[in-house]
Every structure is written in structure tokens, then in C-alpha cells.
Amino acid sequence: MKWIARILLVAVVALLAAGGALSVHLLRGMPQLDGETSLKGLSGPVQITRDASDVTHINARNALDAWRAIGFVHAQERGWQMAFNRRVMRGELSEILGKATLDTDKLMRTLGIIGMAQQQLKGLSPATQAALQAYSEGIQTAWQSGAVRPSPEFKVLGTQASGADGQTWTPEDSVGWALMMALDLGGNWGQEFARLSAGQILNNKQLWQLLPAYPGEKPATAVDLPGLYARLGVYAATAAKAAQMPAAASPLAQWSADWVRDMGILEGKGSNNWVVPGSRTVSGKPLLANDPHLALSSPAIWYYAHLQAPAGELPGGHKHPALDVIGATLPGLPFVVLGRTQGVAWGFTNTGPDVQDLYLEQLDAAKPGQYRTPEGWAAFAERSETIRVKGQADVALKVRSTRHGPVISDVQPQYQGLLDASRYAVSLRWSALTPDNKTIEAGMQANWAQTVPQLQDAFAEHHAPMQSVVMADTLGQVAYKAVGKVPTRSASNDIRGVAPSPGWLAQYDWTGWLPYAQNPAVDAAQIEKKGWHATANQNILPPGYAHFVGGDWTTPERFDRIEQLLAATPRHSLQSMQTIQNDVLSLGAKTLQAKLGQVSSQHPLAPAALKLLAGFDGQMRTDSAAALVLNVWADELTRGLLVPHLGAERFQALYGKRHFRAAVEGMLDRADAFWCGPAGCPAQVSSALDRALDRIAASQGRDVSAWRWGAWHPAISSHKPFGKVPYLNALFDVRVESAGDLFTVNVGQYWANDKQAPFANRHAASMRAVYDLSETGQSVFIYQTGQSGHAFDPRSRDMARQWAQGAYRALQQQPTAVLHRMTLRP
């Protein structure tokens, strides 16, 4: 037995040695928070401190040094995140991940994000170009000097921080990343495809029942869309089988396919913001709240920082005041995107205008390579792309473009089997893909602003994505303005961009841009009269507004609840604003709850479940059994009503990030015989409840009172790409039980078509912030992971539980405590 003991001893020693080596490696990859290091290009020392909230404060001798230093900090804290994002937008993921991500790479190459970024960069002012150059140099130098070491992802995948071009980050990457944010929030591209797909098997009336207009409004177009597409012969001859993403061979391939499919879907891509003037606050000065709703990721999309530098002059003769701005930065950009200066604060929500149009491009059967235009036949613009693929030969891609933009049907697999590719292609016109896009310029100018008027002037350069901005300053001024470019369409454009339009007819072309001065706005007097102004992605157009902006607004449940809560308190405080942000009463759940009168169930658990639901207060708390039953029942009801008509494949392709709740409510209200089938709607409601009870009991047992919403609704901040890799996701994802649902102010959107965790919270408040503009006011913030992007650093997830519990951290421009201090020297 001695030899067994010796072998075990050797094994333990080897394991400890390996663990020690691994620990040393992991520690070497951690960001340096204290001491000194050098950074090439600085004109003088830069002080970097981290306060008790772990906010990074950068104090530099000039603005260029501040931007160079935030580049260094982003590199050390979020190196992998930036390297991955750079590969995404350049279409270079497959170089390190293999063929699983080819769909993503093909789409990004076709959109031409980096090519357009190069054009847009040339149009920026010398000052802004200098800022982006300083930032990228800070990143490059951080890696090249060895001051920043690779985090575990680089080792696991055997890759480096630099891309195929040997660069870790360039100014064009910053412009490209701004375009990627616009792509994520871009508009109705996905809705247009949904109407095209559903129009294959539904008539026009049924189509608008499935995808109804905004409450109280008519459909944006009176055109019979299915009839139009049938007359044109748009659909493939084998189209009885719905267009569906091909089966993915791996979790990474599924992620890639889902990402490509879901580009442009608007539902849930929202936010909340509101501003309360001093006349309605305890302090007598304005309060402003903002919580952008984005897909949860680990690390988070945001990084909180404070940039300080004295007044000075930048290249091009741009003289600027002192820089003193704090808030949420995006790794990839040197500016504070959401936050405040000493004088003014601002918050964004997605406006959701129609800034993306799909066009049916008719192909010339006699001459391949040509498409029809108002002037006759024209050749596609073509370019060749080569995609490097790990483990196999390079893939050659021919990218086609028309006068409208890139041909996306060539690279989005959902068009296969739906579109007759011998007769038509589908191209994309998108407001962000124009050389004169100066969104980056607006970002820099906003960081200098001290008053509401100055902020409004800065955002005049904002192009895409269009955002609803609430603003407040220390002088007491408040305002709302929708900022960004909206295309104008002619009166003869009867489709109005809500579905793919015939690309050869000039009536469907854009005619120009809506002037900034005519964008929706609300002035201080109007806000004072009401007592607040709020947006939550609802229809923001005032009565009688003269311009068509879009029709795919988010339904108004969140907005209505915010309005209720703002009206309920005569004078608001920092605390009351936080309470509203964390509210989990679901008006959507209350609406559906009223349909339970149709239930007639013999299920043994039904009496207990119905008793719970009858007394349900609509609060989507983690410990609520009723919240769980209602959400699972809603999912089963949606499937029962829609799958028989759409088919399982088409339903799966359209469901998930599109919830169809308004459609379901309409079907039940009308007792719709078509959708509910021969047995009627009460039978659908009852059988859906039975299926839901069986489904929950199989996982949480048969004691209904012990069921918990939070057990099926964890907020999962998913790592890219390891969030899709079994075992690794347990190490790299951040998970915490969460409250809320699709319609709560504290939103918790789930993707019900997900096979592994259909009710997990995937899309929620990516951060929460409240700004107090009083002299002694303290702003607060929180987000769902942590500042560090190193998965084994406790700082990578130390905000998660606070975020889920509705707590906040102080956001101080003059912090009361400093926990870490570092100096960057030239």
C-alpha cells in the first residue's frame, strides 16, 4: 500500500504545483491598481485613483493625456472584451473560433462596418481625431510595454490582443464601435423581416393581428403586404416550409446564428429615463434618472470613470474648457457616454424610429449580376472578402451592394427557403451607414457641456442611433430632445418602411433627413407644468406631429407605470427615484391576469394555482409563485395560439426576443376563432395553464406555494464567447436571481425560445444611475457585474448582488475615500 500512498502524494504535489502556477498566471493577468508604471506619449504624470465605489478617477495635465490614460485603463481592465469586440465588428471571429462563427463574420463583412468607419473618421474634426488617436495609443502602448498582461481568455483560445493587422485598437475601431452600438439599437430591420416571413402564410388582417400596431393607432401602412409579395412572386416555390436558421452544430454556432438572426429586433431594446424639475424635488434642484436596457454581458458593457484635465487647446485650434466629467464609458470610446459634468447631467433611452429599410431588389434573369432601378438595370457593386477560419481553409466571400446598401439576404440564412433567390435579393438602407455620421463628435462635445443649452448644441452632431435625451443642469434648467438623424419619405411611399419595399420604384427611396430642430422636443415650461418628463421607448411623438418617424414603438406598460409613480409623490428625492427604478409591478401581467376568468381546468394543481393568481398583486418578486405561474402560462398560451398557424420552425425563428404579448391579448379579447381554433379561446387558456403547471412541477415540485420566480429567472450576464461553452460558462458568466418581467420598470426580459434557460433574465437594466443637481447632491449608480473584466478578479462581479437587490454606489466627482492610487509617468 506504500506505493499507492506515494503515487497519491506525488499527484497531490503535482496538483498543488499546477494550482500554484495557475494562480501565479492569473494574478499576473490582474489589472495593476497601485504603484507606478510608464505610458509612452504622455506629456506629464497622470494620477489614477479608485474610490470606495471602485470608480476610476483620471487626473491629467491635459485632455489628450486623459484620453490616453483612459485607453490604458480600458486595456488593463477590459482587454479581452475589446479584443473580442474588435473581431466582431471586423468579421474576424472565425480566425480564433473556427467555422462556428462564420455567419457573424459574413454579416459584418457585408455590412462593411470598418470600411464605413474609415470614411467617417476622415470627416471628424482634427480635435476629435486627435482624441481617438491618443486613446488608441494608450491602448497600444499598454499592451506593447507589458504593463497589461493577457487575461485567461487569450490563453484558453491561444490568441493575442492584436488582430490580423497587428493592431490592438485604432481610431477607426472607435468609430466602428459607435456603429455597432447603433446596429444593436438600430430599429425595425427585424420587424420588417418578420412581416415578410409571416406574410407568406397569413393574410394582411392576420399579419397585423400577429404584429399589431401601437395601442390606439392604425397600422403604419394600408398596403396589403402578403398580397403584394404574392403578386411579385417574392417567395421561394418550396416556401411552405418556413425560413429557419440551419441547425447549429455547436453552442458557439448557435450563438452566431442567433446573433445574425436577431439583428434589428426592437422589442426589449429599450431603457427608462426621466427628469424632475426643482419645483417637484425636496432639494429644489432637478433630479434625473436613467437605466439603459441592454443584453446582459460579462464583463458589462459599461465602465465607470471620471476624467479631469484643465482648459486647453487641441489640434485644429479647438479651445476647450476644463474637462470634468463622470459616468459610464464604453470600452472602445474615450468619452463618458452617459453621466454628468459639474454643471449638467443627461440620460438616454432608445427612441426607436424607423431608420432601417429593407428593399426587394429585382434580379435580371437575362443578365446575372444586375438588378432593377428606376432608370433601368444596373450592376451590383461587388467586392471580395477573405475570412480566415481556424482549422480550415480561408473562406472567400463576394459582397454585393446596391444603390440602397449591402445585400444582406446573401449572408443571413433565414432568407434561405423563404426568398426566391433567382428573382430577388434583399438590401439594407440604414441611417448610420453614411460617411457624414459624426456621432463621435457629439460624444466629445457633450463632455464639455455645463448647461442644458450647451448639451443640446453638442448633440446636434449626433447621428445614430436616435436617442431620447433628458437633461438637467445645476441652474435648474431641464429639457427633453430626441437626437439623431431620421430619414424622410415621400407622400407616395405607402409602405413607409415597415416592410421590404420594391427597390426599383423611386417612390420608396428616402428623400432626405429631418432637420435637428424638428426632432421631437419638450421644453422646460412644459416639463414644469406637468412636473416631470419620462420616456420608456413608447411613442414619443406629440399630438399633431407633422412627420412620420416610425410605427414600431415599445408598448407603453413601463412608461405608464413610471408616470403613475412620478405622479404619486408630490416632491421627489434621490431615494424616491431609486424606488421607481426598482419597481417590479407588471402592468402587462395585470392585463393578462384578467383573462384567467376563462380557465376551466381539471389539473390537480389548478385550484392552488388559481387561488394564488386570483390574489396576485402583479409584483414580479423573486419569491413569488404567482409570478412564475403567470409567465410560464403566458409562454404556453403564446405557443398554443401561434404554433398551429406559423409552424414550429417559423415560430421558433420569430419568437424569443419578440414576445407577441399584445397579439395574444388581442386574440383573447376578440375571442378570435382563427387563432384560437375550433375548441375556442377558453380551451386554449385552460390547456396552456395545464401545460404550465406540469412544466413547473417537473422542476420545482408539486407544492405550489413553494414555487419561486427567481429560481427560473436568474439574471445571466453572459461571457463572450465562453457563456455558450459548458463548464467554462460556470466560471465566466455572472448569475444572480432577479425580479421583474418583460413589462416592469425594473425590466427582466427573457428569451422564451432559449432551450436551456427560457425564463432567464437576459436583457435588463445594464446600469442604473440617478443624478442630483443640487449643490450638496450626490449622484448614485450600479450595474450588474463589476469594473474588472478579469473573470477571476473579485472586482469582476462585486456589484451583482447589489444590483439585483436594488442597491446603489456613490458616484462622486470629489470622492471621500481613495482605495487605490496609481501614477502613469511619461
Coordinates of C-alpha atoms in Angstrom, one line a residue, residues 8-24:
L8 CA -1.2 9.9 -4.3
L9 CA 1.4 12.1 -2.6
V10 CA 3.1 12.8 -6.0
A11 CA -0.3 13.5 -7.5
V12 CA -1.2 16.0 -4.7
V13 CA 2.1 17.7 -5.0
A14 CA 1.7 18.0 -8.8
L15 CA -1.8 19.3 -8.4
L16 CA -0.7 21.9 -5.9
A17 CA 2.2 22.9 -8.1
A18 CA -0.1 23.2 -11.1
G19 CA -2.6 25.2 -9.0
G20 CA 0.2 27.4 -7.8
A21 CA 1.4 28.0 -11.3
L22 CA -2.1 28.7 -12.4
S23 CA -2.6 31.1 -9.5
V24 CA 0.6 33.0 -10.4

